[in-house]
Amino acid sequence: MSTEIESVLIENRVFQPFQNLVEGAAISGMQAYEALCDEARKSPDAFWDRLARENLVWQKPYTKVLDESEAPFYRWFGDGQLNVSANCLDKHLNTPTANKTALIFESDDGKVMTVTYKALHARVCEFANGLKALGHKTGERAIIYMPMSIEAVVAMQACARLGIIHSVVFGGFSSKSLQERAVDVGATLVITADEQVRGGKAIPLKAAVDEALAMGGCEAVRHVVVYKRTGGAVQWQEGRDVWMHDASANQPAECEPVALDAEHPLFILYTSGSTGKPKGVQHAAAGFLLWALLTVKWTFDSKDSDVFWCTADVGWVTGHTYITYGPLAAGLTQVVFEGIPTYPNVGRFWEMIQRHKVTVFYTAPTAIRSLTKAAESAPEYHPREYDLGSLRIIGSVGEPINPEAWMWYYTNVGRERCPVLDTWWQTETGGHMITPLPGATPLKPGSCTLPLPGIEAAVVDESGAEVGRGKGGFLAIKRPWPGMIRTIWNDPERFKKSYFPPELKGYYLAGDGAQRDTDGYFWIMGRIDDVINVSGHRLGTMEVESALVAHETVAEAAVVSRPDATTGEAIVAFVVLKQTLPAGEDADRIAKMLRDWVAKEIGPIAKPKDIRFGENLPKTRSGKIMRRLLRVVAKGETVTQDVSTLENPAILDQLSQAH
Ligand code: 6R9
C-alpha cells in the first residue's frame, strides 16, 4: 500500500468483562485466552488435533492433522471420516439433550412450533431416506431455496447426512441468480417451498424455481422437492416435482449417516467478489464443523440452559454456521424466525426475546441501526418497553458496527449488563475469526477486538510485511485454520488469485482494510476498495460514516469516493436522517452543518464534498449497503449494473437527484 490508511477514529471507552460471565466461561479471563493462543502458536498441529478429538465424533480417526503439500489447497484431518449430521443430531440421542427442544420456530404471523433433538433427528432421517428413495446420492449437488423454517434445517441436515453437497440460495434472490447457481454447481436436485411469507405477504418460491429451470442449463435437475408452506397454487411437473411431506412419508426414522471423508465438501455458498460473477465458496465437512462448534462454545460461551437466537437467514453463511450447524452440534435450544424485524411492528425482535427468554442474541448492524431509528419514531416499541432480562450476550455481524450503534445496542438492548460481541468473519472463514470473548475480552465500541486462539491475524502492506500499530493496511491471516474456504467451486485459479496473492507470502488475504491500536485491538475499516484517498490522505469510509452517524440528526450514512481533479478523490456521503427527507434550503443547511460536524469530529480532510439525502440506502437483501452502486451515483453516472439483488432499487433514483 503506497500510502498508509490514516485512522483518525478515536474511541477511548473500554468496558471490562462482567464478573458473572467470567466465572465458569469456556475461556475465562485473559490469561486463559493467552494460554490457548500460546498453545496454538507453539504447536498448531497438536492444538487442532486436541480440539478435533475432543469435539468431533469420528467414524474413522485421522492420522494427519494438516496437509500443506498443495498449499493453499490445505487439507485438514484428510484421511479421517465423519458425518456432520451425526455430529449435530445422533451424538445427542443417548443423552439428556435428546428430549431437549432443538428448534423453536416462530412464523411470520406469530405461531410457535417446537421440535426436540430426537424429533429433529427422526425428521432428518425420514427426509434423507426419501431423497435416497428418489435416487439421490453422495456427491450430488442440491440447490436449497427455502424460507426460514424447520424444514430448511431438515433439508440441509438431510443433505449433510447423505453427503449431498448443498448450495443454499437466499429466498430473496431472483430466478436468474438461482439459475446461474444451479448451472454452476451442476445441481441434480432442488429443494424449495411453494411460497414464503414475510411481513404478512406471501411470495412465490416454486414459481421462481420453475422459471429458473426453464431458462436452460439445468437439465441435470431430476427432482424439485417442495415444502408446502402456504398451500398457495403451484404448477406441477409430474415425475420431476415431489412434495417434501410425500418424500418423507412412510420412511423409517433411522437413516445410517454416510461416513464421509473429512475433506468432502459440505456446502458451496455463493458470495459476491469485488468484480465478476459470484464465487462459489466451498467448505469441507470436518474442518467447517469443528470451527462452527468451537466458535459457538468460545464466542458465545454456550451453556446447556441457553436459548440462542441468530436472526440471520440460512441463505447466508451466518445462518449456516450459527443456525444449521454450530448450535445443533453444541446441543443448544435455538429460535428460528420466519419473518422480518418490523412486522407486525418494530418491536418484533424485542417481543420475541421476551417471549422465548432468549439468552444469546446475534444480529446485524443494519438491523440495529434501523431499529434505533424506528424506536425514536415509535417509542411504544422501544426495547425499554420489553423485559429483556433473559439476555446475557448480544452479538453483531456483517458490517463494522460504528460506536454509536454499538452504544445504543449496549445500553438499550443489553441494558449495560451484556457484552456486545462484534464478530468479524466472512463466508470464506467459515466462522468467527476476530471477536471478543464474553468472559475475557475488555470491549471497545467499534472494535472487533482480538483474534480467536489459533487464528494469527495481522495487518500487512502490499509486500506482506506487518505494518506498525496505528497504521492501516490489509487484514491477513498468517496460518491456515480448519474452517477456512477450500476452493472456489469450478475455479481453483480464482481461489488462489483472490485469497493467496503471491506477494502476500502465503497469507490469506481477507479483502478488508484494518488497523491495530496500541493494545493490539483490530479495527476493521471496510473493504479494501472502500478506502478513500483525499489529497494523499487515506481514510477508511467507515470512519467518516461513524462521524456522520454520531450526529444526533443522522440515522444512517454511507460514504464513497468520486474522482476529483484537485484532491484525487473526493468524499461523497449518502445520508438518511431521523427526520423526514429535507429539500431546498433546508437540505443545504443540514448538509453544511454535517460537513462542519465531520470536520470537527475527524478533521477538515474528511469533510464530505457532497452530501445526498435519501429515505434509505441501496442494500442487498442481507442488509449490506451496495457502495459499488453508490460510487456510480456519486460520479453522476447512470446505474447500468444489475440491481436485481437490491432490496430497494427505487432508492437509487432518489439519491441520484443531486442537491
Ligand atoms: C459473516 C459475513 C464478509 C464481509 C467482511 C467485512 C464485513 C463482517 C464484520 C465486518 C466489520 C464485522 N464484516 N463482519 N466488518 N466488522 N464484525 O458477514 O460474511 O457476507 O461473507 O461478509 O463483511 O467486510 O469481509 P460475508
XYZ file of C-alpha atoms and ligand atoms in Angstrom:
685
model
C 0.000 0.000 0.000
C 1.690 3.193 -1.127
C 0.197 5.462 1.466
C -0.948 4.150 4.795
C -4.586 4.272 5.702
C -4.847 7.072 8.157
C -7.014 6.267 11.008
C -8.322 9.136 12.960
C -11.178 7.377 14.666
C -10.660 7.850 18.349
C -12.586 5.695 20.740
C -11.316 5.620 24.277
C -14.120 3.860 26.098
C -13.239 0.418 27.471
C -15.761 -1.970 29.016
C -14.367 -4.678 31.261
C -15.948 -8.152 31.152
C -18.784 -8.775 33.590
C -17.701 -10.911 36.521
C -20.742 -13.194 36.292
C -19.742 -14.040 32.723
C -16.086 -14.556 33.554
C -16.909 -17.216 36.124
C -17.364 -20.587 34.504
C -16.705 -19.288 30.998
C -15.232 -21.660 28.407
C -12.384 -19.177 28.146
C -12.325 -17.458 31.497
C -10.137 -14.381 31.777
C -7.396 -13.026 29.542
C -4.817 -15.413 30.970
C -6.819 -18.400 29.823
C -7.174 -16.760 26.415
C -3.430 -16.114 26.187
C -2.681 -19.672 27.265
C -4.788 -21.071 24.410
C -3.164 -18.689 21.924
C 0.263 -19.845 23.122
C -0.689 -23.492 22.844
C -1.782 -22.885 19.238
C 1.317 -20.885 18.326
C 3.771 -23.375 19.824
C 2.361 -26.408 18.097
C -0.551 -25.722 15.784
C -0.970 -29.361 14.774
C -1.153 -30.586 18.361
C -3.618 -27.796 19.207
C -6.030 -28.574 16.381
C -5.574 -32.303 16.938
C -6.632 -31.965 20.572
C -9.688 -29.908 19.645
C -10.752 -32.191 16.791
C -10.555 -35.223 19.084
C -12.359 -33.556 21.966
C -15.144 -32.011 19.907
C -15.947 -34.265 16.975
C -17.254 -37.805 16.680
C -15.166 -39.637 14.063
C -16.291 -42.712 12.177
C -12.694 -43.273 11.114
C -9.940 -41.467 13.015
C -7.488 -39.377 11.001
C -3.738 -39.821 11.191
C -2.669 -36.471 9.737
C -3.936 -33.154 11.075
C -2.884 -30.748 8.318
C -1.527 -31.476 4.865
C 0.141 -28.388 3.423
C 1.766 -30.119 0.457
C -0.545 -28.443 -2.043
C -0.951 -25.104 -0.291
C -3.040 -23.017 -0.479
C -5.262 -26.047 -1.078
C -4.972 -27.151 2.545
C -6.354 -30.474 3.718
C -7.464 -30.901 7.316
C -7.808 -34.300 9.036
C -7.628 -35.598 5.451
C -7.739 -39.373 5.984
C -10.405 -39.289 8.698
C -14.113 -39.848 8.164
C -17.173 -38.492 9.909
C -20.699 -37.305 9.282
C -21.724 -33.736 10.066
C -25.388 -34.575 10.665
C -24.421 -37.380 13.061
C -22.332 -34.807 14.939
C -25.307 -32.450 15.161
C -28.055 -34.954 15.964
C -27.134 -38.609 16.633
C -24.493 -37.514 19.125
C -27.257 -36.246 21.425
C -29.586 -39.239 21.166
C -28.430 -41.170 24.205
C -28.021 -38.098 26.351
C -30.482 -35.831 28.185
C -30.268 -33.488 25.161
C -32.401 -35.944 23.152
C -35.592 -34.631 24.754
C -34.477 -31.025 24.821
C -36.009 -28.502 22.417
C -33.702 -28.069 19.444
C -35.695 -25.517 17.473
C -38.333 -23.012 18.497
C -39.823 -21.875 15.228
C -41.843 -18.669 15.131
C -43.731 -17.944 11.942
C -44.267 -14.546 10.386
C -47.758 -14.398 11.926
C -46.519 -15.426 15.346
C -47.324 -19.140 15.509
C -44.798 -21.121 17.520
C -43.727 -24.696 16.841
C -41.034 -26.592 18.665
C -39.094 -29.726 17.863
C -36.842 -31.760 20.158
C -33.464 -33.160 19.161
C -34.970 -36.629 18.989
C -37.808 -35.459 16.758
C -35.478 -33.415 14.570
C -33.254 -36.464 14.136
C -36.282 -38.502 13.060
C -37.417 -35.840 10.573
C -33.952 -35.523 9.070
C -33.671 -39.309 8.754
C -37.097 -39.644 7.136
C -36.311 -36.947 4.616
C -32.828 -38.339 3.924
C -34.421 -41.728 3.293
C -36.907 -40.005 0.997
C -34.089 -38.418 -1.009
C -32.355 -41.782 -1.222
C -35.573 -43.376 -2.460
C -35.668 -40.745 -5.198
C -32.204 -41.941 -6.194
C -30.075 -39.072 -4.881
C -26.617 -39.956 -3.676
C -23.413 -38.818 -2.030
C -21.504 -36.238 -4.062
C -24.513 -34.832 -5.938
C -25.335 -31.136 -5.542
C -28.645 -29.765 -4.297
C -29.885 -26.207 -4.514
C -31.899 -25.241 -1.440
C -34.213 -22.261 -1.978
C -36.416 -22.158 1.079
C -37.920 -19.815 3.623
C -36.673 -19.768 7.197
C -38.289 -22.894 8.601
C -37.680 -26.109 10.465
C -37.875 -27.728 7.025
C -34.913 -25.700 5.743
C -32.788 -27.019 8.600
C -34.106 -30.529 7.912
C -33.214 -30.203 4.216
C -29.657 -29.046 4.917
C -29.093 -31.675 7.584
C -30.519 -34.436 5.363
C -28.109 -33.445 2.595
C -25.217 -33.454 5.072
C -26.291 -36.888 6.264
C -26.097 -38.330 2.753
C -23.101 -36.308 1.607
C -25.186 -34.385 -0.920
C -23.433 -31.029 -1.254
C -25.917 -28.247 -0.660
C -25.879 -24.774 -2.067
C -28.435 -22.608 -0.332
C -29.717 -19.673 -2.343
C -31.351 -16.917 -0.291
C -35.100 -16.810 -0.905
C -34.873 -13.162 -1.916
C -32.693 -13.872 -4.938
C -34.185 -13.782 -8.398
C -34.804 -16.778 -10.641
C -31.849 -15.640 -12.764
C -29.458 -15.815 -9.796
C -30.942 -19.163 -8.894
C -30.404 -20.497 -12.405
C -26.792 -19.285 -12.514
C -26.017 -21.062 -9.262
C -27.821 -24.247 -10.277
C -25.814 -24.309 -13.505
C -22.509 -23.588 -11.791
C -22.903 -26.349 -9.189
C -24.434 -28.799 -11.675
C -27.449 -29.381 -9.438
C -29.419 -32.623 -9.709
C -31.896 -31.681 -7.010
C -33.703 -28.519 -5.941
C -35.435 -28.249 -2.569
C -37.856 -25.346 -2.280
C -41.267 -24.303 -0.901
C -44.496 -23.301 -2.568
C -44.238 -19.802 -1.095
C -42.511 -17.887 1.629
C -44.198 -15.459 3.989
C -42.536 -12.267 5.138
C -44.124 -9.193 6.623
C -47.622 -10.547 6.011
C -47.025 -11.128 2.311
C -46.734 -14.455 0.507
C -44.010 -14.550 -2.115
C -43.797 -17.467 -4.552
C -40.667 -19.624 -4.494
C -41.656 -22.673 -6.528
C -42.631 -20.400 -9.443
C -39.145 -18.867 -9.382
C -37.621 -22.347 -9.460
C -39.830 -23.282 -12.449
C -38.669 -20.113 -14.182
C -35.009 -20.754 -13.385
C -35.145 -24.312 -14.686
C -36.934 -23.182 -17.838
C -34.021 -20.862 -18.633
C -31.995 -23.879 -19.581
C -28.637 -25.243 -18.498
C -30.123 -27.128 -15.542
C -31.138 -30.281 -17.374
C -29.335 -32.356 -14.746
C -32.048 -31.483 -12.188
C -34.085 -34.673 -11.712
C -36.315 -33.572 -8.833
C -37.801 -30.462 -7.344
C -38.874 -31.224 -3.791
C -41.443 -28.768 -2.451
C -42.215 -27.942 1.173
C -45.852 -26.925 1.434
C -45.678 -23.724 3.467
C -48.849 -21.865 2.476
C -50.757 -24.185 0.173
C -50.710 -21.459 -2.495
C -51.202 -22.530 -6.108
C -48.192 -24.058 -7.849
C -47.575 -25.541 -11.256
C -46.625 -29.167 -11.152
C -44.380 -31.181 -13.420
C -45.235 -34.828 -12.922
C -42.206 -37.037 -12.371
C -39.966 -34.086 -11.511
C -41.870 -32.374 -8.694
C -42.399 -34.068 -5.336
C -43.940 -32.743 -2.111
C -41.494 -32.804 0.773
C -44.090 -34.478 3.017
C -44.642 -37.171 0.406
C -40.904 -37.782 0.108
C -40.684 -38.280 3.891
C -43.951 -40.218 4.292
C -43.624 -43.851 5.403
C -39.849 -43.610 5.529
C -38.027 -45.127 8.503
C -36.978 -42.685 11.243
C -33.461 -44.081 11.130
C -31.006 -43.409 8.341
C -27.392 -44.508 8.601
C -25.173 -41.401 8.408
C -22.759 -41.838 5.490
C -19.115 -41.907 6.631
C -17.611 -39.084 4.601
C -14.023 -38.079 4.061
C -13.135 -35.125 6.249
C -12.485 -33.035 3.142
C -15.753 -34.000 1.440
C -17.458 -30.708 0.522
C -20.262 -29.941 2.966
C -21.608 -26.985 1.056
C -20.997 -24.378 -1.582
C -22.209 -20.879 -0.809
C -22.084 -18.069 -3.342
C -20.781 -14.715 -2.290
C -20.027 -11.550 -4.215
C -16.461 -10.784 -5.100
C -15.314 -7.266 -5.818
C -15.669 -7.968 -9.536
C -17.214 -10.559 -11.784
C -19.731 -13.231 -11.016
C -20.371 -14.559 -7.513
C -17.841 -17.029 -6.179
C -18.923 -20.488 -5.024
C -17.144 -20.734 -1.690
C -16.550 -24.414 -0.922
C -16.337 -25.673 2.654
C -15.161 -29.080 3.869
C -17.174 -31.277 6.238
C -14.868 -31.827 9.226
C -12.985 -28.535 9.358
C -16.116 -26.420 8.971
C -17.972 -28.416 11.616
C -15.097 -28.121 14.070
C -14.884 -24.365 13.624
C -18.675 -23.899 13.827
C -18.820 -25.827 17.090
C -15.717 -24.287 18.651
C -16.797 -20.747 17.917
C -20.246 -21.389 19.422
C -18.507 -22.669 22.546
C -15.873 -19.944 22.714
C -17.509 -16.786 21.383
C -20.990 -17.375 22.679
C -19.716 -19.301 25.697
C -22.651 -21.653 25.141
C -24.423 -23.159 28.145
C -26.890 -26.005 28.232
C -29.528 -23.581 29.519
C -29.118 -21.114 26.646
C -31.830 -20.029 24.272
C -29.802 -18.937 21.283
C -31.150 -16.687 18.560
C -29.251 -15.807 15.435
C -31.513 -13.635 13.277
C -29.698 -14.412 10.011
C -31.291 -16.326 7.149
C -29.945 -19.778 6.270
C -29.289 -18.283 2.830
C -26.183 -16.588 4.261
C -23.120 -18.066 5.876
C -24.208 -16.791 9.285
C -27.292 -18.985 9.030
C -25.180 -21.982 8.030
C -22.668 -21.700 10.853
C -24.843 -20.226 13.585
C -28.215 -21.854 12.872
C -27.948 -25.127 10.979
C -24.634 -26.471 12.218
C -22.888 -24.829 15.186
C -25.755 -24.527 17.697
C -27.031 -28.042 16.905
C -23.574 -29.563 17.280
C -23.448 -27.768 20.653
C -26.874 -29.154 21.654
C -28.454 -25.728 22.131
C -32.072 -24.672 22.035
C -32.441 -22.034 19.373
C -35.037 -19.729 17.894
C -35.684 -19.849 14.142
C -37.667 -16.892 12.840
C -39.527 -16.766 9.561
C -40.343 -13.069 9.420
C -38.826 -9.611 9.483
C -37.910 -7.306 12.381
C -40.529 -4.688 11.500
C -43.655 -6.848 11.272
C -46.265 -6.575 12.702
C -44.382 -3.741 14.385
C -40.828 -2.594 15.020
C -40.826 -4.201 18.456
C -40.885 -7.735 16.991
C -37.304 -8.645 17.927
C -37.662 -7.367 21.484
C -41.011 -9.067 21.902
C -39.550 -12.372 20.708
C -36.566 -12.097 23.051
C -39.068 -11.578 25.878
C -41.406 -14.376 24.758
C -38.757 -17.053 24.269
C -36.438 -15.851 27.056
C -33.554 -15.570 24.639
C -30.163 -15.587 26.356
C -27.836 -15.047 23.377
C -28.964 -12.689 20.626
C -26.957 -12.333 17.424
C -27.938 -9.834 14.743
C -26.578 -7.362 12.186
C -25.668 -3.666 12.498
C -28.107 -2.788 9.746
C -30.946 -4.183 11.872
C -29.682 -2.347 14.923
C -29.444 0.945 13.061
C -32.878 0.663 11.516
C -34.438 -0.325 14.831
C -32.684 2.592 16.515
C -34.341 4.883 14.031
C -37.692 3.124 14.408
C -37.567 3.287 18.209
C -37.217 7.079 18.016
C -40.366 7.479 15.986
C -42.362 4.708 17.676
C -41.418 4.901 21.366
C -44.041 2.315 22.294
C -41.842 -0.293 20.562
C -38.596 0.915 22.073
C -36.632 -2.008 23.586
C -37.066 -0.420 27.022
C -40.758 -1.372 26.852
C -39.877 -5.087 26.940
C -38.444 -7.459 29.509
C -35.045 -8.325 28.068
C -33.706 -9.633 31.365
C -33.022 -13.111 29.963
C -30.232 -11.815 27.716
C -26.646 -12.441 28.744
C -24.778 -11.913 25.466
C -25.588 -9.791 22.414
C -23.636 -10.004 19.184
C -23.227 -8.291 15.862
C -22.036 -9.458 12.453
C -21.891 -8.477 8.810
C -20.507 -4.980 8.798
C -18.500 -2.740 11.012
C -20.700 -1.595 13.868
C -19.966 2.049 14.479
C -19.511 3.186 18.091
C -22.869 4.994 18.092
C -24.833 1.898 17.124
C -22.693 -0.187 19.465
C -23.564 2.091 22.410
C -27.257 2.098 21.555
C -27.274 -1.707 21.396
C -25.257 -1.997 24.600
C -27.428 0.459 26.503
C -30.919 -0.252 25.232
C -30.843 -3.942 24.404
C -28.046 -5.208 26.649
C -29.095 -2.783 29.436
C -25.429 -2.304 30.271
C -25.205 -5.864 31.562
C -24.462 -7.831 28.374
C -21.281 -7.658 26.342
C -21.665 -6.639 22.704
C -19.677 -9.110 20.640
C -18.599 -7.517 17.389
C -17.667 -10.655 15.447
C -15.529 -10.212 12.347
C -15.571 -13.055 9.855
C -16.559 -13.918 6.296
C -18.260 -16.569 4.181
C -14.751 -17.757 3.397
C -13.620 -18.103 7.012
C -16.457 -20.454 7.996
C -16.842 -18.927 11.451
C -15.720 -16.127 13.751
C -12.115 -15.004 13.429
C -11.661 -11.766 15.345
C -14.115 -11.312 18.173
C -14.360 -10.538 21.850
C -14.884 -13.410 24.296
C -17.644 -12.674 26.823
C -15.687 -13.969 29.804
C -12.359 -12.434 28.940
C -12.004 -9.555 26.489
C -12.310 -5.902 27.528
C -14.526 -4.236 24.904
C -14.005 -1.077 22.907
C -17.062 0.112 20.954
C -16.360 -0.228 17.244
C -13.516 -2.741 17.547
C -13.860 -6.474 16.898
C -11.004 -6.738 19.419
C -8.708 -9.791 19.195
C -8.331 -12.961 17.111
C -9.560 -16.285 18.452
C -6.970 -18.800 19.637
C -5.364 -20.494 16.640
C -6.058 -17.522 14.366
C -2.974 -15.489 13.525
C -4.373 -12.258 12.199
C -2.157 -9.418 11.045
C -2.283 -6.095 9.264
C 0.159 -6.113 6.362
C 1.277 -3.916 3.477
C 1.310 -4.944 -0.174
C 4.530 -6.915 0.282
C 3.099 -8.920 3.158
C 5.152 -7.099 5.790
C 3.356 -6.281 9.006
C 2.677 -2.589 9.461
C 3.132 -0.874 12.805
C 0.445 -0.282 15.404
C -1.846 2.573 14.495
C -1.119 2.134 10.807
C -3.655 0.847 8.344
C -3.195 -1.976 5.856
C -4.624 -5.239 4.576
C -6.157 -7.668 7.002
C -4.470 -11.055 6.534
C -4.398 -14.423 8.287
C -0.971 -15.975 8.557
C -1.731 -19.645 9.203
C -4.446 -21.925 7.826
C -7.341 -22.865 10.147
C -9.806 -25.770 9.871
C -12.885 -23.682 8.982
C -11.291 -21.947 6.019
C -12.563 -21.964 2.425
C -11.098 -24.909 0.480
C -11.516 -23.558 -3.023
C -13.911 -21.717 -5.299
C -16.140 -24.324 -6.888
C -15.081 -24.814 -10.520
C -12.436 -22.111 -10.275
C -9.311 -23.029 -8.286
C -7.284 -20.352 -10.090
C -9.621 -17.614 -8.921
C -9.346 -19.037 -5.404
C -5.565 -18.672 -5.463
C -5.649 -15.249 -7.055
C -8.319 -13.793 -4.776
C -7.128 -15.088 -1.443
C -3.459 -16.025 -1.742
C -1.804 -13.454 -4.000
C 1.898 -14.385 -4.372
C 3.199 -11.129 -2.895
C 1.485 -11.874 0.416
C 3.791 -14.762 1.380
C 1.063 -17.349 1.578
C -1.100 -15.321 3.930
C -4.858 -15.409 3.445
C -5.974 -12.009 2.188
C -9.345 -11.126 3.666
C -10.127 -8.163 1.413
C -10.729 -5.820 4.331
C -8.675 -2.876 5.459
C -7.776 -2.798 9.147
C -5.513 -1.305 11.718
C -4.409 -2.342 15.193
C -4.290 0.070 18.070
C -1.602 0.132 20.729
C -3.360 -2.673 22.630
C -3.264 -4.849 19.517
C -7.014 -4.482 19.009
C -8.275 -4.758 15.451
C -10.380 -2.027 13.881
C -11.933 -3.070 10.584
C -12.026 -0.208 8.123
C -14.256 -1.695 5.476
C -13.369 -3.447 2.259
C -10.050 -2.536 0.753
C -11.829 -0.965 -2.157
C -13.707 1.291 0.247
C -10.600 3.147 1.233
C -10.612 6.736 0.046
C -7.590 8.809 -0.863
C -8.140 12.521 -0.461
C -5.129 14.656 -1.250
C -2.826 11.777 -0.441
C -4.573 11.023 2.815
C -6.095 7.610 3.050
C -9.276 7.443 5.056
C -11.474 4.486 5.863
C -15.019 5.150 4.690
C -16.127 3.696 7.998
C -14.579 6.500 9.949
C -16.451 9.184 8.062
C -19.632 7.143 8.369
C -19.132 6.806 12.097
C -18.677 10.517 12.447
C -21.856 11.210 10.495
C -23.890 8.688 12.413
C -22.626 10.191 15.649
C -24.587 13.334 14.798
C -27.969 13.406 16.504
C -29.901 14.023 13.300
C -28.406 11.098 11.324
C -29.885 7.603 11.225
C -27.596 6.016 8.666
C -24.804 7.033 6.348
C -22.713 5.532 3.567
C -19.596 7.129 2.249
C -17.914 6.540 -1.091
C -15.365 8.307 -3.208
C -15.583 10.134 -6.512
C -12.627 11.110 -8.712
C -11.691 14.743 -8.193
C -9.396 16.897 -10.302
C -7.761 18.619 -7.356
C -7.768 16.188 -4.495
C -7.531 12.882 -6.374
C -10.648 11.568 -4.743
C -13.486 13.385 -3.052
C -15.806 12.093 -0.369
C -19.488 11.734 -1.161
C -21.814 10.937 1.712
C -25.283 9.456 1.385
C -27.268 10.232 4.489
C -30.563 9.068 5.924
C -31.860 11.494 8.524
C -34.015 10.601 11.505
C -36.425 13.322 10.377
C -38.208 13.350 7.021
C -36.318 13.952 3.784
C -35.148 17.576 3.633
C -35.402 19.700 0.481
C -34.161 23.041 -0.837
C -32.615 25.399 1.653
C -33.342 23.071 4.491
C -31.207 20.405 2.826
C -28.402 22.887 2.171
C -28.415 23.988 5.768
C -28.282 20.438 7.153
C -25.573 19.453 4.651
C -23.414 22.342 5.769
C -23.996 21.526 9.384
C -22.952 17.895 8.801
C -19.873 18.907 6.830
C -18.769 21.117 9.678
C -19.552 18.358 12.098
C -17.312 15.859 10.278
C -14.576 18.464 10.073
C -14.845 18.858 13.802
C -15.053 15.140 14.540
C -12.257 13.924 12.269
C -10.580 16.867 10.579
C -11.119 19.031 7.531
C -9.628 16.352 5.217
C -12.589 14.122 5.970
C -15.219 16.733 5.105
C -17.600 15.269 2.530
C -17.545 17.288 -0.660
C -21.071 16.264 -1.457
C -23.900 15.139 0.838
C -27.002 13.491 -0.610
C -30.096 12.739 1.382
C -32.368 9.760 0.900
C -35.077 7.910 2.760
C -32.905 4.829 2.711
C -29.701 3.412 1.220
C -29.437 0.792 -1.528
C -28.994 -2.515 0.260
C -28.627 -6.145 -0.646
C -31.243 -8.376 0.789
C -28.800 -9.372 3.503
C -28.626 -5.740 4.529
C -25.244 -4.759 3.170
C -25.026 -1.300 1.706
C -24.172 -1.512 -2.005
C -21.348 1.013 -2.089
C -20.463 -0.110 -5.603
C -23.730 1.405 -6.829
C -23.329 4.486 -4.684
C -19.968 5.109 -6.350
C -21.725 5.205 -9.712
C -24.370 7.583 -8.395
C -21.676 9.726 -6.751
C -19.999 10.227 -10.128
C -23.284 11.457 -11.538
C -23.485 8.447 -13.854
C -26.476 6.262 -14.538
C -26.506 2.856 -12.900
C -26.315 0.256 -15.642
C -25.333 -2.672 -13.421
C -27.721 -5.402 -12.455
C -29.731 -4.170 -9.470
C -31.864 -7.296 -9.145
C -30.241 -8.232 -5.853
C -31.204 -4.946 -4.254
C -33.844 -4.840 -1.558
C -34.969 -1.368 -2.663
C -33.860 -0.457 -6.238
C -36.075 2.671 -6.342
C -33.888 4.399 -3.804
C -31.171 4.879 -6.431
C -33.288 7.437 -8.283
C -33.854 9.435 -5.154
C -30.153 9.509 -4.316
C -29.261 10.474 -7.877
C -31.122 13.778 -7.539
C -28.107 15.920 -6.850
C -28.958 18.508 -4.366
C -20.185 -13.167 8.195
C -20.351 -12.313 6.994
C -17.907 -10.597 4.952
C -17.528 -9.115 4.982
C -16.178 -8.884 5.595
C -16.337 -7.483 6.143
C -17.778 -7.437 6.591
C -18.454 -8.872 8.547
C -17.829 -7.651 10.211
C -17.472 -6.994 9.022
C -16.554 -5.270 10.214
C -17.512 -7.004 11.458
N -17.889 -7.782 8.009
N -18.430 -8.801 9.881
N -16.836 -5.808 9.026
N -16.861 -5.816 11.395
N -17.836 -7.531 12.639
O -20.881 -11.221 7.057
O -19.862 -12.843 5.845
O -21.324 -11.967 3.975
O -19.066 -13.041 3.549
O -19.251 -10.751 4.536
O -18.455 -8.401 5.801
O -16.148 -6.554 5.112
O -15.153 -9.006 4.640
P -19.917 -12.189 4.402
